Amino acid sequence: MQPTLVNTKANQIEKKDFLTINEYTTDEILYLLNEAVTMKKLQKEGKPHRYLEGKVLGMIFEKSSTRTRVSFEVGMLQLGGNALFLSSNDIQLGRGETTHDTAKVLSRYVDGLMIRTFSHSTIEEFATNATVPVINGLTNEHHPCQVLADLLTILEHKGTLKGLKMCFIGDGSNNMSHSLIEGAVKVGMHISVASPEGFEPDTTVWEKAKVTASITGSNIEFSTDPVKMIKEADVVITDVWSSMGQENEAKDRLLKFANYQVNKQLTSYARNNYIFLHCLPAHRGEEVTEEIIDGPHSVVFDEAENRLHAQKAILKALMETK
């Protein structure tokens, strides 16, 4: 289903970087979603949309990736530009050169930087010192590109965002939870989060979201009870229980998250027409059963495709000559 455009007062993005959802206004998020809708329509119709002719995106990967790398590379090519893959092991950053120096040097060569790293402070330091736009491809604390694609997918399948209930089941302290919380309240969605004790969302993220929710009319709630949180949900989302860098905690997490698996029994409490999202890769049989991820409610592959369209919207907004 082709999503419809959403009302927004924004006709461009004034921001230099795309580091978190929270840094963008509601109108700016809706503007990016409209741009993504347009990008998808142009591609499906086979119409050229080479807004970044001759531009180059440098992509630094300290964390490995499938969807992030391919979607950004393909996106830049379709926009008329080029993308350079830069593994941290292959550049001087991995041999001790400072983030400060790397950001300043790369800014002389490329027109934008996408970075997939561990600490969010690393990407903030890049943005402070770079003179070109910096895009957060993922940090331990935030995953804004993924969540923009998630919002696009929800809009595509539900026809609206405002007033819908989104439920995240899993590790509330991870990057997906944080960016989903920020994204939901920005567009007027209600969000509930269910996590075991000790895996609550970051306090700063939560408090800022509550302020935004008071403006947009969103409800925001947390509980250790997944049944309570998933009731009447229009959108159900989960993520892996152990992310990159947490491998040594995997066995312990399996025990703590055992009651948070998204399965047929748990989703019976959601709305009959709920949709299921997962950013992938999924650990089938752990956080979600195959019956759900491959079932009629799942839109995970539409969601994965929408990374391409959402990121093209971000790239155009930040890198197109204005």
mmCIF file of C-alpha atoms in Angstrom, residues 140-261:
data_model
loop_
_atom_site.group_PDB
_atom_site.id
_atom_site.type_symbol
_atom_site.label_atom_id
_atom_site.label_comp_id
_atom_site.label_asym_id
_atom_site.label_seq_id
_atom_site.Cartn_x
_atom_site.Cartn_y
_atom_site.Cartn_z
ATOM 1 C CA ASN A 140 24.189 1.796 21.531
ATOM 2 C CA GLU A 141 21.735 4.467 22.656
ATOM 3 C CA HIS A 142 19.841 5.449 19.487
ATOM 4 C CA HIS A 143 18.762 4.066 16.094
ATOM 5 C CA PRO A 144 16.896 6.976 14.428
ATOM 6 C CA CYS A 145 17.176 5.838 10.781
ATOM 7 C CA GLN A 146 15.492 2.548 11.642
ATOM 8 C CA VAL A 147 12.676 4.268 13.497
ATOM 9 C CA LEU A 148 11.976 6.673 10.635
ATOM 10 C CA ALA A 149 11.599 3.568 8.445
ATOM 11 C CA ASP A 150 9.331 2.024 11.090
ATOM 12 C CA LEU A 151 7.081 5.088 11.116
ATOM 13 C CA LEU A 152 6.938 4.992 7.314
ATOM 14 C CA THR A 153 5.918 1.317 7.469
ATOM 15 C CA ILE A 154 3.192 1.993 10.028
ATOM 16 C CA LEU A 155 1.880 4.885 7.929
ATOM 17 C CA GLU A 156 1.920 2.637 4.881
ATOM 18 C CA HIS A 157 -0.113 -0.135 6.511
ATOM 19 C CA LYS A 158 -2.351 1.874 8.822
ATOM 20 C CA GLY A 159 -2.857 5.065 6.810
ATOM 21 C CA THR A 160 -2.212 7.221 9.857
ATOM 22 C CA LEU A 161 0.082 7.576 12.868
ATOM 23 C CA LYS A 162 -1.577 9.869 15.382
ATOM 24 C CA GLY A 163 -3.649 8.045 17.964
ATOM 25 C CA LEU A 164 -2.319 4.558 17.248
ATOM 26 C CA LYS A 165 -0.840 2.511 20.076
ATOM 27 C CA MET A 166 2.678 1.120 19.658
ATOM 28 C CA CYS A 167 3.967 -1.518 22.078
ATOM 29 C CA PHE A 168 7.641 -2.389 22.418
ATOM 30 C CA ILE A 169 8.394 -5.707 24.133
ATOM 31 C CA GLY A 170 11.976 -6.461 25.129
ATOM 32 C CA ASP A 171 15.020 -4.560 26.334
ATOM 33 C CA GLY A 172 13.696 -1.109 27.153
ATOM 34 C CA SER A 173 17.221 0.199 27.682
ATOM 35 C CA ASN A 174 18.394 -0.454 24.121
ATOM 36 C CA ASN A 175 18.684 1.847 21.107
ATOM 37 C CA MET A 176 15.473 0.679 19.406
ATOM 38 C CA SER A 177 13.396 1.302 22.503
ATOM 39 C CA HIS A 178 14.821 4.791 22.945
ATOM 40 C CA SER A 179 14.303 5.891 19.349
ATOM 41 C CA LEU A 180 10.843 4.306 19.177
ATOM 42 C CA ILE A 181 9.816 6.201 22.303
ATOM 43 C CA GLU A 182 11.095 9.450 20.798
ATOM 44 C CA GLY A 183 9.511 8.769 17.415
ATOM 45 C CA ALA A 184 6.121 7.712 18.735
ATOM 46 C CA VAL A 185 5.533 10.782 20.856
ATOM 47 C CA LYS A 186 6.759 13.125 18.104
ATOM 48 C CA VAL A 187 3.986 11.929 15.766
ATOM 49 C CA GLY A 188 1.257 11.621 18.385
ATOM 50 C CA MET A 189 1.308 7.850 18.796
ATOM 51 C CA HIS A 190 0.781 6.219 22.169
ATOM 52 C CA ILE A 191 3.623 3.981 23.302
ATOM 53 C CA SER A 192 3.906 1.281 25.937
ATOM 54 C CA VAL A 193 7.129 -0.518 26.850
ATOM 55 C CA ALA A 194 7.384 -3.893 28.598
ATOM 56 C CA SER A 195 10.753 -4.985 29.961
ATOM 57 C CA PRO A 196 12.131 -6.999 32.866
ATOM 58 C CA GLU A 197 13.208 -5.127 35.965
ATOM 59 C CA GLY A 198 16.593 -3.525 35.392
ATOM 60 C CA PHE A 199 16.030 -2.989 31.666
ATOM 61 C CA GLU A 200 13.954 0.175 31.841
ATOM 62 C CA PRO A 201 14.376 2.968 29.250
ATOM 63 C CA ASP A 202 16.977 5.635 29.946
ATOM 64 C CA THR A 203 15.595 8.194 32.397
ATOM 65 C CA THR A 204 16.634 11.194 30.295
ATOM 66 C CA VAL A 205 15.019 9.767 27.156
ATOM 67 C CA TRP A 206 11.859 8.956 29.108
ATOM 68 C CA GLU A 207 11.521 12.365 30.750
ATOM 69 C CA LYS A 208 12.063 14.234 27.475
ATOM 70 C CA ALA A 209 9.481 11.994 25.810
ATOM 71 C CA LYS A 210 6.963 12.782 28.531
ATOM 72 C CA VAL A 211 7.386 16.489 27.808
ATOM 73 C CA THR A 212 6.833 15.914 24.080
ATOM 74 C CA ALA A 213 3.864 13.634 24.826
ATOM 75 C CA SER A 214 2.190 16.398 26.815
ATOM 76 C CA ILE A 215 2.319 18.558 23.678
ATOM 77 C CA THR A 216 1.293 15.967 21.074
ATOM 78 C CA GLY A 217 -1.335 14.200 23.176
ATOM 79 C CA SER A 218 0.491 10.880 23.391
ATOM 80 C CA ASN A 219 0.273 8.407 26.237
ATOM 81 C CA ILE A 220 3.545 6.873 27.431
ATOM 82 C CA GLU A 221 3.718 3.964 29.871
ATOM 83 C CA PHE A 222 6.113 1.307 31.160
ATOM 84 C CA SER A 223 5.547 -1.959 32.989
ATOM 85 C CA THR A 224 7.284 -5.251 33.658
ATOM 86 C CA ASP A 225 3.984 -6.905 32.654
ATOM 87 C CA PRO A 226 3.961 -7.561 28.877
ATOM 88 C CA VAL A 227 0.269 -8.534 28.817
ATOM 89 C CA LYS A 228 -0.726 -5.223 30.365
ATOM 90 C CA MET A 229 1.381 -3.256 27.899
ATOM 91 C CA ILE A 230 0.332 -5.070 24.708
ATOM 92 C CA LYS A 231 -3.426 -4.790 25.297
ATOM 93 C CA GLU A 232 -5.182 -3.064 22.373
ATOM 94 C CA ALA A 233 -1.863 -2.381 20.607
ATOM 95 C CA ASP A 234 -2.067 -1.482 16.907
ATOM 96 C CA VAL A 235 1.659 -2.046 16.432
ATOM 97 C CA VAL A 236 3.805 -4.643 18.207
ATOM 98 C CA ILE A 237 7.591 -4.314 18.022
ATOM 99 C CA THR A 238 10.456 -6.286 19.479
ATOM 100 C CA ASP A 239 14.219 -6.590 19.068
ATOM 101 C CA VAL A 240 16.914 -9.108 19.944
ATOM 102 C CA TRP A 241 17.513 -9.628 23.631
ATOM 103 C CA SER A 242 21.308 -9.479 23.257
ATOM 104 C CA SER A 243 22.807 -6.935 20.876
ATOM 105 C CA MET A 244 26.358 -6.682 19.504
ATOM 106 C CA GLY A 245 28.757 -6.278 22.393
ATOM 107 C CA GLN A 246 26.469 -8.141 24.824
ATOM 108 C CA GLU A 247 27.370 -11.685 23.791
ATOM 109 C CA ASN A 248 28.758 -12.512 27.234
ATOM 110 C CA GLU A 249 25.355 -11.675 28.749
ATOM 111 C CA ALA A 250 23.333 -13.808 26.326
ATOM 112 C CA LYS A 251 22.634 -16.782 28.603
ATOM 113 C CA ASP A 252 21.618 -14.591 31.523
ATOM 114 C CA ARG A 253 19.375 -12.486 29.274
ATOM 115 C CA LEU A 254 17.625 -15.578 27.901
ATOM 116 C CA LEU A 255 16.457 -16.346 31.421
ATOM 117 C CA LYS A 256 15.439 -12.790 32.291
ATOM 118 C CA PHE A 257 13.516 -12.225 29.044
ATOM 119 C CA ALA A 258 11.857 -15.650 28.851
ATOM 120 C CA ASN A 259 8.390 -14.202 29.567
ATOM 121 C CA TYR A 260 8.785 -11.445 26.963
ATOM 122 C CA GLN A 261 8.688 -13.545 23.809
#
